[in-house]
Amino acid sequence: MTGSTGKPKGAVITHRGVVNGVTALARVVQPRPGTRTAAGSSINFDVSVFEIVTSLASGATVEILRDALELGERESWSGGVLSAVPSVFAEVFDDIAGKATADSVVFGGEELPMSLVRRVRAVLPGVRVVNPYGQSESFYATAHVVSDEVPDDASGGAPIGAPLGNMRAYVLGPGLRPVPPGVTGELYVAGEVGRGYHGRAVSTAERFVADPFGPAGHRMYRTGDLARWNADGQLEYLGRNDDQMKVRGFRIEPGEVEAVLAAHPGVRQAVVTTHDLAGTRHLVGYVVPVDRSETDAEASRHHNVDLTKGLSTAEVRAFLVDRLPEFMVPSVLILLDRLPLTPSGKVDRAALPAPEFTGTAYQAPRTTEEEILSAVFAEVLGLDQVGVDDDFFARGGDSIRSIQVASRARSRGIVVSPRQVLQSRTVARLAEAAAAHRDAVKPVAEPAGGGVGTVPLLPMGRYMLALGGGFDRFSMSMMLDLPDGIDEAGLLATLRAVLDHHDALRSRLVDGELRIEAPGAVDVAALLHRVTWDGQWDQVAAEGLETATARLDPAGGVMAQFVWFDPGRLLIVLHHLVVDGVSWRILLPDLAMAWEQVHAGRTPALPKVPMSLRSWTHGLLAEAPKRGTELPLWRAITDGPDPLLGSRPLDPAVDVASTVEHVWVRLPEWVTESVLTAVPKAFHGGANDGLLTALALAIVRWRRPAASTRTRC
């Protein structure tokens, strides 16, 4: 049967398939006649067939154990073959150290971490470590003997090897096309596979598919596992295709995070899963420290520190932050005495304890800065209160919320960056970082008139004017879902609060400068247009965007337009002079905060902005002359004619937005996977960083033939 962690599926395998697996494994494991094999797997688990039949067929004897944990209860054990699931063997590892000897240790059933291989080699010198792979549907498909030389810094899982006997293995991408070595795809196994699932035709058709690479009429088994071929022609297991987790828009392979966790010298085992809190999905890591002393573990546990071994979640988190992109670092790390196991010895993820997003014993704020930051933490995390020593991640924080913390703290006079929020993690340490920043930065004097008056255009604004032509439609837009129950009066009050709060939204373009009007000077009702719709949403939305964009008039002081698609949606269109991509991260939380106050019956009052747009712009202009020494570098980069992007120079009369053509390309899954996981992991950035770099490199390559001496992009 298969389905060892759920309902058995009734896999029908053949006598020929079992013989192929048994004989092929015997050649790899090499059990010697007269030696013993420790068989601790349940007879309901297909590993037991290997343990019993392979040993007996080779002239060895089989010692039936209650389970593999029984080895740890004995005074000693000596034999030929030890067989166990990695997570089970890790449980008895410390107990058998110095008391057991074996020729070979055979793992199976789940990924074999290289960190466990190193520990096995240290305790059982000279032992052969075999890592076979297969399912009931294919019995044993591949196997790998791990090299005797395992580097100390080796991480991840051990390879699962090459096909055994009459088996074949394919790593395929979309359209069942083989992917190149080093590229992740789904693993398919062919050859002596099973016939399907007894009495389950639909499931059989889903998993046992025609083999386009084998003899006519043969089928291959779709394992659902992710794998890749390495440079040595060995398969590497990369987790389940359906184990991929999506957290905050990122696809995460739990095996990658688990491998880094297990690489920590103080970690014996690690499992990563997800947990939902208040509608947000969080990554949660479970860690078992090395060499646990189970007699005093409970008494010595103190919050997130294992006092018997000195391992703390803060230490482990710091280890992860240095090796993984932020989105792959678990929000919560939990120390366990041992991982729960299923009857077949695999990790029982359903039995893992639910994380508690709670803090330490409440410590009240001691300074004004701590009081403000505690309130901001509580607002962003949706909690009643947050103590100054509570960990941001442990209370449910993540990178998106760090941006909100930085924005709201800044609006209340405390300047911190999202990165500082992630690094400091507690109110107390963040307040210290803010104080250090405040002492190091000289404040910019507010010009006469405060935030109201003329503002010089920033360089990008001046560049836009220099291009000439029409720029009234140069804008950005955002479609929002409105809360239930909002009416016109409430919506206008919310929008009015945001326009009065953000100076740029009240500006007009006059003689090459922005003139900012006083709060209350803009008639918000004139900017809101209501559209009733029922069906044909794409057409209604497109028409709404088109007409709203056409109404923008920077010279007339119309920098914003709002379209209320009744019921339920709001389109915001803002001129690019007053908004960019980062601005939305501030505007949208402010809209939500204003609506909350309006909905509660209060007059909306957003936190005071610590520095007006006028003050910031004048400060920037004052700083510019000090950067004169950098000018030669930038001139060297931009000097000379720019190679053409096309076959002719651009024509301002023809090459406008309405004549732009779009090319849509569907990327292979392995490319998308790399952009979302491997590239951010390697370079500690985001998916956008990888995409922009690829675009720059593509332009460089494309332009190179046209460039006479050098190429720029």
XYZ file of C-alpha atoms in Angstrom:
713
model
C 0.000 0.000 0.000
C 0.993 3.643 -0.336
C -0.134 6.750 1.466
C 1.791 6.151 4.675
C 0.821 9.537 6.059
C -2.820 9.317 5.029
C -5.423 6.911 3.634
C -3.847 3.873 1.897
C -4.233 3.983 -1.878
C -3.740 0.292 -2.638
C -0.830 0.410 -5.083
C -0.710 -2.712 -7.261
C 2.920 -3.685 -7.820
C 4.289 -6.672 -9.652
C 6.456 -9.580 -8.548
C 8.867 -8.575 -11.330
C 9.106 -5.038 -9.844
C 9.878 -6.304 -6.337
C 12.539 -8.713 -7.634
C 14.131 -5.892 -9.620
C 14.284 -3.649 -6.558
C 15.495 -6.349 -4.148
C 18.295 -7.610 -6.378
C 19.434 -4.138 -7.440
C 19.489 -2.899 -3.844
C 21.459 -5.957 -2.767
C 24.219 -4.956 -5.175
C 24.299 -1.436 -3.719
C 23.892 -2.197 0.005
C 26.026 -5.363 -0.118
C 24.688 -7.268 2.925
C 27.191 -10.036 3.736
C 26.168 -13.648 4.428
C 26.056 -14.361 8.150
C 25.627 -10.734 9.180
C 22.542 -9.198 10.768
C 20.118 -6.617 9.436
C 18.174 -4.571 11.964
C 14.611 -4.446 10.600
C 12.636 -1.838 12.486
C 10.097 -0.729 9.879
C 6.429 -1.590 10.129
C 5.359 -4.391 7.792
C 2.782 -1.889 6.484
C 5.700 0.151 5.168
C 7.335 -0.942 1.892
C 10.795 -0.462 3.405
C 10.164 -3.675 5.378
C 10.240 -5.644 2.100
C 13.762 -4.410 1.470
C 14.862 -5.101 5.045
C 13.593 -8.653 5.102
C 13.765 -9.974 1.545
C 17.038 -8.355 0.462
C 18.805 -9.594 3.589
C 17.484 -13.149 3.400
C 18.184 -13.348 -0.338
C 21.804 -12.405 0.381
C 22.347 -14.989 3.111
C 22.094 -12.514 5.983
C 19.828 -12.870 8.994
C 17.086 -10.446 9.938
C 16.526 -9.200 13.457
C 12.989 -7.923 13.840
C 12.867 -4.864 16.118
C 9.832 -3.301 17.715
C 10.941 -0.166 15.904
C 14.230 1.593 15.228
C 13.998 3.371 18.586
C 14.680 0.008 20.264
C 18.339 0.301 19.253
C 18.738 3.205 21.654
C 17.478 1.074 24.541
C 20.112 -1.653 24.103
C 23.534 -1.891 25.626
C 25.079 -2.559 22.226
C 24.365 -3.692 18.687
C 26.652 -5.025 16.006
C 25.681 -6.155 12.539
C 25.774 -5.588 8.831
C 22.900 -3.271 7.956
C 21.001 -0.642 9.918
C 17.834 0.579 8.219
C 15.823 3.578 9.370
C 13.946 6.683 8.343
C 16.267 9.703 8.887
C 14.005 11.413 11.420
C 13.750 8.199 13.473
C 17.479 7.531 13.363
C 18.116 11.083 14.552
C 16.090 10.244 17.654
C 18.389 7.376 18.674
C 21.609 8.829 17.358
C 22.964 10.067 20.672
C 21.910 6.865 22.472
C 23.807 4.479 20.165
C 26.998 6.542 19.976
C 29.873 4.264 21.006
C 27.570 1.251 21.439
C 26.825 0.192 17.851
C 28.766 -0.885 14.766
C 27.522 -1.589 11.252
C 28.787 -2.064 7.726
C 26.024 0.012 6.123
C 23.290 2.393 7.190
C 20.382 2.557 4.757
C 18.014 5.483 4.976
C 14.730 6.020 3.191
C 11.228 7.377 3.412
C 12.205 11.049 3.498
C 15.031 13.413 2.597
C 18.435 12.600 4.084
C 20.137 15.795 5.372
C 23.884 15.994 4.799
C 24.223 17.181 8.388
C 22.926 13.760 9.533
C 25.370 11.994 7.206
C 28.274 13.793 8.865
C 27.066 12.789 12.312
C 26.604 9.159 11.256
C 30.139 9.049 9.888
C 31.491 10.511 13.148
C 29.741 7.924 15.331
C 30.134 4.919 12.992
C 33.542 5.364 11.343
C 33.901 3.637 7.987
C 30.178 2.937 7.592
C 28.642 3.045 4.118
C 25.699 5.444 3.927
C 23.132 4.463 1.317
C 20.283 6.758 0.332
C 17.708 4.901 -1.794
C 14.579 6.444 -3.247
C 11.216 5.104 -4.273
C 7.536 4.760 -3.525
C 5.213 1.808 -3.253
C 4.179 2.594 -6.831
C 7.732 1.990 -8.054
C 9.185 0.090 -5.080
C 12.839 1.202 -5.153
C 13.690 3.345 -8.178
C 17.129 4.823 -7.438
C 19.913 4.635 -4.871
C 23.064 6.557 -3.975
C 26.075 5.633 -1.870
C 27.170 8.858 -0.199
C 30.811 9.695 -0.729
C 33.207 9.073 2.134
C 34.375 12.664 1.857
C 31.561 14.946 3.024
C 32.703 18.596 3.290
C 32.072 20.223 6.645
C 30.059 22.964 4.959
C 27.932 20.585 2.873
C 24.253 21.375 3.343
C 20.956 20.331 1.843
C 20.049 16.719 1.212
C 22.117 13.807 -0.005
C 21.565 12.809 -3.670
C 19.105 9.994 -4.314
C 21.339 8.577 -7.015
C 20.746 6.905 -10.353
C 18.097 4.406 -11.526
C 18.351 0.850 -10.175
C 18.273 -2.197 -12.426
C 15.509 -1.959 -14.980
C 14.256 1.424 -13.828
C 14.378 4.745 -15.683
C 14.075 8.274 -14.304
C 13.122 11.503 -16.054
C 13.173 15.069 -14.752
C 10.530 16.864 -16.782
C 9.215 20.383 -17.113
C 6.029 21.756 -18.709
C 4.757 19.666 -21.597
C 6.701 16.627 -20.318
C 9.888 18.073 -21.790
C 13.182 17.001 -20.164
C 14.951 19.844 -18.378
C 18.737 20.363 -18.496
C 21.023 19.197 -15.669
C 20.906 21.553 -12.721
C 17.337 22.646 -13.479
C 14.485 21.643 -11.206
C 11.621 19.642 -12.630
C 9.152 16.956 -11.618
C 10.537 13.447 -11.243
C 8.933 10.656 -13.251
C 9.921 6.997 -12.792
C 9.547 4.357 -15.509
C 10.490 0.762 -16.074
C 9.260 -1.814 -13.560
C 6.601 0.425 -12.027
C 3.291 -0.696 -10.594
C 0.075 -1.178 -12.497
C -1.921 1.485 -10.697
C -4.244 1.729 -7.710
C -6.653 -1.094 -7.004
C -10.205 -0.071 -7.846
C -9.241 3.588 -8.377
C -9.207 4.259 -12.099
C -9.171 8.057 -11.801
C -6.179 8.120 -9.463
C -4.395 5.603 -11.669
C -4.912 7.777 -14.750
C -3.609 10.834 -12.903
C -0.382 9.223 -11.712
C 0.420 6.449 -14.188
C 0.787 8.189 -17.536
C 2.070 7.172 -20.950
C 5.861 7.061 -21.183
C 6.833 9.041 -24.323
C 10.480 8.022 -23.952
C 10.052 4.254 -23.481
C 8.713 1.347 -25.485
C 5.214 1.646 -26.900
C 2.497 0.942 -24.359
C 4.717 1.491 -21.300
C 3.756 3.871 -18.549
C 5.687 6.058 -16.140
C 4.790 7.072 -12.616
C 4.419 10.760 -11.802
C 6.000 10.984 -8.351
C 5.003 14.552 -7.473
C 8.575 15.059 -6.247
C 10.873 17.828 -7.409
C 14.381 16.825 -8.475
C 17.307 17.757 -10.680
C 20.296 16.035 -12.221
C 23.629 17.189 -10.793
C 26.960 17.416 -12.597
C 27.807 13.841 -11.536
C 24.712 12.381 -13.177
C 23.018 11.829 -9.812
C 19.485 12.846 -8.940
C 18.976 15.370 -6.144
C 15.673 15.374 -4.277
C 14.270 18.872 -3.732
C 10.983 18.232 -1.956
C 7.411 17.635 -2.916
C 5.825 19.548 -5.758
C 2.745 19.998 -3.575
C 4.840 20.920 -0.529
C 5.608 24.294 -2.010
C 4.425 27.019 0.310
C 3.263 30.446 -0.753
C 3.944 33.149 1.825
C 3.304 36.805 1.006
C 3.380 35.991 -2.717
C 6.659 34.059 -2.613
C 6.816 30.364 -3.467
C 8.992 28.671 -0.882
C 10.402 25.155 -0.867
C 10.327 24.088 2.799
C 13.217 21.719 2.142
C 15.515 24.645 1.350
C 14.742 26.362 4.652
C 14.981 23.071 6.551
C 18.399 22.407 5.019
C 19.762 25.740 6.250
C 18.242 25.184 9.694
C 19.812 21.729 9.900
C 23.190 23.203 8.921
C 23.310 25.100 12.249
C 25.750 23.212 14.492
C 23.303 23.307 17.385
C 20.354 21.888 15.424
C 19.708 18.154 15.136
C 16.435 18.209 13.197
C 14.275 20.871 11.636
C 10.860 21.059 9.999
C 9.247 24.072 8.348
C 5.546 24.595 7.804
C 3.061 27.466 7.622
C 0.443 28.806 9.989
C -2.303 31.367 9.410
C -2.864 34.219 11.842
C -5.438 36.958 11.311
C -5.679 36.145 7.615
C -1.908 36.235 7.044
C 0.222 33.188 6.383
C 3.442 32.883 8.383
C 6.399 30.561 7.984
C 7.054 28.545 11.157
C 10.198 26.561 11.933
C 10.422 23.672 14.439
C 13.882 22.887 15.765
C 15.242 19.984 17.834
C 18.601 20.894 19.430
C 21.512 18.459 19.314
C 22.243 16.033 22.134
C 19.084 16.712 24.151
C 19.096 15.739 27.822
C 15.536 14.546 28.156
C 15.608 14.207 31.921
C 15.973 17.906 32.598
C 14.771 19.384 29.316
C 11.390 20.475 30.596
C 12.704 21.954 33.801
C 15.414 23.930 32.060
C 13.326 25.374 29.236
C 12.896 29.120 29.449
C 10.823 30.729 26.700
C 12.884 30.457 23.509
C 16.168 29.297 25.033
C 17.304 25.713 25.530
C 19.413 26.221 28.643
C 20.819 22.703 28.535
C 22.595 23.439 25.266
C 22.577 27.234 25.079
C 20.544 27.266 21.850
C 18.160 30.181 21.419
C 15.767 31.043 18.645
C 17.454 34.437 18.369
C 20.747 32.712 17.587
C 19.128 30.430 15.027
C 17.294 33.356 13.433
C 20.557 35.292 13.074
C 22.059 32.201 11.420
C 19.182 32.083 8.928
C 19.217 35.823 8.187
C 22.840 35.536 7.046
C 22.007 32.714 4.625
C 18.460 33.228 3.364
C 16.442 36.078 1.860
C 14.116 37.671 4.383
C 10.932 36.083 3.023
C 12.366 32.597 3.651
C 13.190 33.264 7.317
C 10.441 31.790 9.563
C 8.404 34.323 11.511
C 8.431 31.974 14.495
C 10.966 29.371 15.625
C 9.897 26.741 18.149
C 12.242 24.495 20.133
C 11.020 20.909 20.587
C 12.351 17.915 22.481
C 11.564 15.706 19.469
C 9.534 15.829 16.289
C 6.245 13.906 16.250
C 6.301 10.868 13.969
C 3.695 8.858 12.102
C 3.479 5.060 12.642
C 5.710 4.629 9.581
C 8.392 6.866 11.074
C 7.889 9.994 8.992
C 7.483 13.452 10.490
C 3.838 13.952 11.424
C 3.367 17.575 10.397
C -0.262 17.557 11.498
C 0.853 16.839 15.071
C 3.283 19.751 15.289
C 2.175 22.199 17.993
C 0.514 25.370 16.779
C 2.716 28.417 17.285
C 1.722 30.973 19.854
C 2.254 34.490 18.546
C 2.754 35.874 22.014
C 5.441 37.913 23.652
C 7.524 37.615 26.756
C 6.268 38.875 30.122
C 4.920 42.332 29.384
C 7.433 45.137 29.870
C 5.911 48.612 29.714
C 7.542 51.426 27.703
C 10.020 53.541 29.661
C 10.578 56.452 27.263
C 8.504 58.507 24.870
C 10.127 56.772 21.892
C 9.336 53.340 23.302
C 5.762 54.381 24.013
C 5.266 55.521 20.413
C 6.910 52.443 18.933
C 4.956 50.092 21.212
C 1.737 51.678 20.002
C 2.854 51.397 16.371
C 3.806 47.728 16.796
C 0.416 47.001 18.347
C -1.485 48.813 15.565
C 0.392 47.112 12.740
C 0.239 43.650 14.325
C -3.401 44.016 15.340
C -2.702 43.482 19.053
C -3.924 45.179 22.201
C -0.416 45.831 23.467
C 3.209 44.983 22.711
C 5.913 45.022 25.344
C 9.290 46.622 24.714
C 11.027 43.210 24.757
C 8.490 41.357 22.575
C 9.971 39.971 19.364
C 8.457 41.479 16.215
C 8.516 38.150 14.382
C 7.167 36.147 17.302
C 4.147 38.461 17.490
C 3.338 37.922 13.809
C 5.524 40.463 12.037
C 7.012 40.158 8.566
C 8.684 42.324 5.927
C 5.445 43.942 4.755
C 4.532 44.909 8.295
C 8.036 46.275 8.830
C 7.318 48.819 6.073
C 4.102 49.808 7.831
C 5.935 50.160 11.143
C 8.560 52.406 9.556
C 5.902 54.539 7.848
C 3.748 55.014 10.955
C 6.737 55.601 13.198
C 8.042 58.255 10.820
C 4.654 59.957 10.805
C 4.950 60.237 14.584
C 8.411 61.727 14.524
C 10.586 58.610 14.831
C 12.728 57.856 11.799
C 13.521 54.173 11.288
C 13.878 52.036 8.184
C 12.092 48.727 7.489
C 15.503 47.031 7.629
C 16.098 48.412 11.125
C 12.727 47.029 12.191
C 13.709 43.575 10.935
C 17.165 43.729 12.490
C 16.198 45.216 15.861
C 13.019 43.109 16.284
C 12.053 44.627 19.654
C 10.737 48.037 20.610
C 13.626 48.575 23.015
C 16.354 47.912 20.435
C 14.496 49.814 17.712
C 14.201 52.853 19.995
C 17.964 52.697 20.538
C 18.552 52.537 16.770
C 16.217 55.495 16.222
C 18.026 57.527 18.878
C 21.394 56.791 17.266
C 20.029 57.849 13.890
C 18.539 61.032 15.335
C 21.837 62.003 16.934
C 23.721 61.357 13.689
C 21.382 63.299 11.370
C 21.201 67.072 11.419
C 17.564 68.197 11.086
C 16.533 70.218 8.032
C 15.039 73.618 8.815
C 11.424 74.089 7.722
C 11.156 76.926 5.142
C 8.891 79.924 5.728
C 5.289 78.948 5.272
C 5.921 75.356 6.322
C 4.555 72.849 3.842
C 2.515 75.407 1.884
C 4.093 77.353 -0.970
C 6.312 76.753 -3.980
C 8.510 73.667 -4.331
C 11.282 73.329 -6.934
C 10.836 70.354 -9.195
C 13.073 67.417 -8.467
C 15.437 66.275 -11.259
C 12.985 63.722 -12.647
C 10.272 66.382 -12.827
C 12.585 68.753 -14.684
C 13.547 65.934 -17.037
C 9.890 65.274 -17.797
C 9.318 68.921 -18.718
C 12.462 68.979 -20.870
C 11.137 66.096 -22.951
C 8.314 68.321 -24.158
C 5.009 67.133 -25.508
C 1.941 66.247 -23.492
C 2.492 64.788 -20.042
C -0.894 65.327 -18.414
C -1.677 61.604 -18.690
C 1.633 60.508 -17.160
C 0.157 58.689 -14.171
C -0.085 55.657 -11.923
C -3.278 53.928 -10.824
C -4.445 51.486 -8.194
C -7.732 49.567 -7.859
C -8.924 49.018 -4.293
C -11.692 46.921 -2.766
C -13.842 49.113 -0.545
C -15.051 47.972 2.880
C -18.651 46.911 3.264
C -21.040 49.627 4.301
C -19.059 52.631 3.067
C -21.191 55.471 1.722
C -20.389 58.622 -0.225
C -20.020 60.806 2.850
C -17.654 58.341 4.497
C -15.611 57.918 1.314
C -15.284 61.677 0.820
C -14.229 62.163 4.448
C -11.580 59.462 4.041
C -10.213 60.904 0.798
C -10.265 64.441 2.184
C -8.199 63.375 5.192
C -5.551 61.815 2.933
C -5.377 64.801 0.552
C -5.059 67.201 3.475
C -2.328 64.990 4.943
C -0.150 64.606 1.824
C 1.040 67.962 0.463
C 1.882 66.747 -3.035
C -1.733 65.734 -3.711
C -2.746 69.409 -3.276
C -0.132 70.767 -5.671
C -0.312 72.383 -9.116
C 2.383 72.863 -11.749
C 3.183 76.590 -12.162
C 6.142 77.938 -14.187
C 8.225 74.820 -13.747
C 7.560 74.518 -10.015
C 4.966 72.909 -7.809
C 2.762 75.198 -5.779
C 1.256 73.441 -2.767
C -2.097 74.722 -1.547
C -3.195 74.747 2.080
C -5.117 71.785 3.542
C -8.805 72.060 2.703
C -8.178 74.021 -0.494
C -8.975 71.086 -2.800
C -12.608 70.232 -3.513
C -12.450 66.479 -3.040
C -16.042 65.959 -4.161
C -15.105 67.276 -7.604
C -12.411 64.610 -7.893
C -14.745 61.674 -7.116
C -16.830 60.163 -9.916
C -19.364 57.465 -9.247
C -20.025 54.647 -11.724
C -22.684 51.969 -11.223
C -21.863 48.630 -12.773
C -23.203 45.089 -12.929
C -21.216 42.783 -15.160
C -18.804 43.574 -18.014
C -16.240 44.596 -15.410
C -13.215 44.663 -17.713
C -14.880 47.119 -20.075
C -16.241 49.306 -17.280
C -12.869 49.400 -15.520
C -10.992 50.236 -18.732
C -13.374 53.067 -19.558
C -13.158 54.386 -16.017
C -9.363 54.425 -16.131
C -9.323 56.105 -19.525
C -11.684 58.935 -18.573
C -10.077 59.462 -15.160
C -6.608 59.733 -16.711
C -7.923 62.219 -19.259
C -9.204 64.471 -16.434
C -5.740 64.898 -14.870
C -4.475 68.462 -15.235
C -1.262 69.311 -13.334
C -1.403 72.975 -14.382
C -4.990 73.173 -13.155
C -4.163 71.559 -9.811
C -5.843 68.240 -10.659
C -3.235 65.709 -9.554
C -5.734 63.049 -8.474
C -8.868 61.386 -9.720
C -11.047 58.855 -7.934
C -13.616 56.571 -9.584
C -16.091 54.853 -7.258
C -17.329 51.716 -8.979
C -20.485 51.139 -6.987
C -20.654 48.609 -5.472
C -17.342 47.757 -3.947
C -14.320 49.230 -5.729
C -12.326 52.451 -5.892
C -9.925 53.418 -8.681
C -7.227 55.913 -7.704
C -5.366 57.689 -10.508
C -2.479 59.993 -9.520
C -0.127 62.020 -11.703
C 3.431 60.728 -11.663
C 4.660 64.102 -10.399
C 3.129 63.281 -7.016
C 3.416 59.488 -6.718
C 5.782 56.614 -7.362
C 5.779 52.908 -6.595
C 6.942 53.340 -3.006
C 4.369 56.055 -2.280
C 1.524 53.556 -2.455
C 2.934 51.737 0.575
C 2.310 54.906 2.567
C -0.894 56.131 0.929
C -2.842 52.886 1.220
C -2.255 52.389 4.985
C -3.192 56.051 5.499
C -6.446 55.503 3.584
C -7.218 52.478 5.751
C -6.434 54.393 8.952
C -8.590 57.354 7.912
C -11.533 55.065 7.097
C -11.236 53.287 10.445
C -11.578 56.628 12.207
C -14.477 57.746 10.009
C -16.227 54.417 10.496
C -15.821 54.803 14.262
C -17.570 58.193 14.119
C -14.432 60.267 14.688
C -13.020 63.094 12.627
C -10.052 61.531 10.822
C -6.681 62.767 12.037
C -3.607 61.114 10.580
C -0.305 61.306 12.485
C 1.763 64.412 11.850
C 4.357 64.168 9.082
C 7.819 64.867 10.567
C 9.101 66.652 7.441
C 7.116 68.417 4.734
C 7.719 67.900 1.026
C 8.984 71.487 0.767
C 11.474 70.955 3.584
C 12.708 67.673 2.111
C 13.104 69.134 -1.383
C 15.043 72.177 -0.161
C 17.226 69.886 1.944
C 17.944 67.753 -1.105
C 18.914 70.785 -3.165
C 21.202 71.977 -0.394
C 22.912 68.574 -0.312
C 23.415 68.385 -4.089
C 26.498 70.680 -4.321
C 28.288 68.458 -1.807
C 28.053 65.578 -4.287
C 30.086 67.359 -6.959
C 32.959 64.939 -6.648
C 30.696 62.168 -7.969
C 29.886 64.071 -11.149
C 32.811 62.801 -13.284
C 31.731 59.211 -12.675
C 28.172 59.791 -13.833
C 29.285 61.862 -16.818
C 31.620 59.063 -17.871
C 28.694 56.670 -17.758
C 26.358 58.905 -19.780
C 28.800 60.589 -22.200
C 28.563 59.788 -25.871
C 25.642 58.811 -28.070
C 23.298 56.183 -26.749
C 22.978 53.144 -29.038
C 19.607 52.874 -30.715
C 16.993 50.695 -29.099
C 15.518 49.926 -32.501
C 16.363 50.246 -36.157
C 15.816 54.051 -36.225
C 15.858 57.035 -33.860
C 12.704 57.525 -31.828
C 10.169 59.959 -33.266
C 8.233 61.921 -30.591
C 5.305 62.280 -33.005
C 4.995 58.553 -33.692
C 6.581 56.687 -30.813
C 3.985 57.392 -28.149
C 2.237 55.167 -25.614
C -0.661 54.395 -27.931
C 1.664 52.824 -30.519
C 3.554 50.616 -28.092
C 3.215 46.909 -28.769
C 3.376 44.236 -26.098
C 4.893 40.792 -26.277
C 3.769 38.273 -23.685
C 6.058 35.335 -22.994
C 5.065 32.390 -20.820
C 8.120 31.424 -18.804
C 8.892 27.791 -17.979
C 8.165 26.779 -14.427
C 11.855 26.280 -13.641
C 12.628 29.890 -14.642
C 9.827 31.234 -12.477
C 10.956 29.036 -9.613
C 14.514 30.331 -9.898
C 13.375 33.955 -9.983
C 11.211 33.514 -6.899
C 13.473 31.284 -4.805
C 17.023 30.518 -5.953
C 18.003 34.023 -7.121
C 16.704 35.859 -4.012
C 18.396 33.243 -1.840
C 21.747 33.611 -3.597
C 21.812 37.415 -3.723
C 19.688 38.320 -0.674
C 17.284 40.410 -2.733
C 13.810 40.210 -4.169
C 12.369 38.816 -7.372
C 12.381 42.307 -8.920
C 16.148 42.580 -8.417
C 16.688 39.425 -10.446
C 14.292 40.505 -13.196
C 15.860 43.969 -13.519
C 19.339 42.444 -13.662
C 18.215 40.035 -16.383
C 16.716 42.945 -18.342
C 19.947 44.942 -18.025
C 22.063 42.012 -19.184
C 19.709 41.344 -22.090
C 19.908 44.967 -23.235
C 23.696 44.926 -22.955
C 23.898 41.786 -25.087
C 21.399 43.155 -27.576
C 23.167 46.508 -27.935
C 26.732 45.215 -27.989
C 27.026 44.880 -31.799
C 25.856 48.494 -32.208
C 28.207 49.998 -29.640
C 31.529 51.166 -30.983
C 33.646 51.080 -27.853
C 31.484 50.223 -24.873
C 27.920 49.459 -23.972
C 25.766 51.041 -21.331
C 22.300 50.307 -20.054
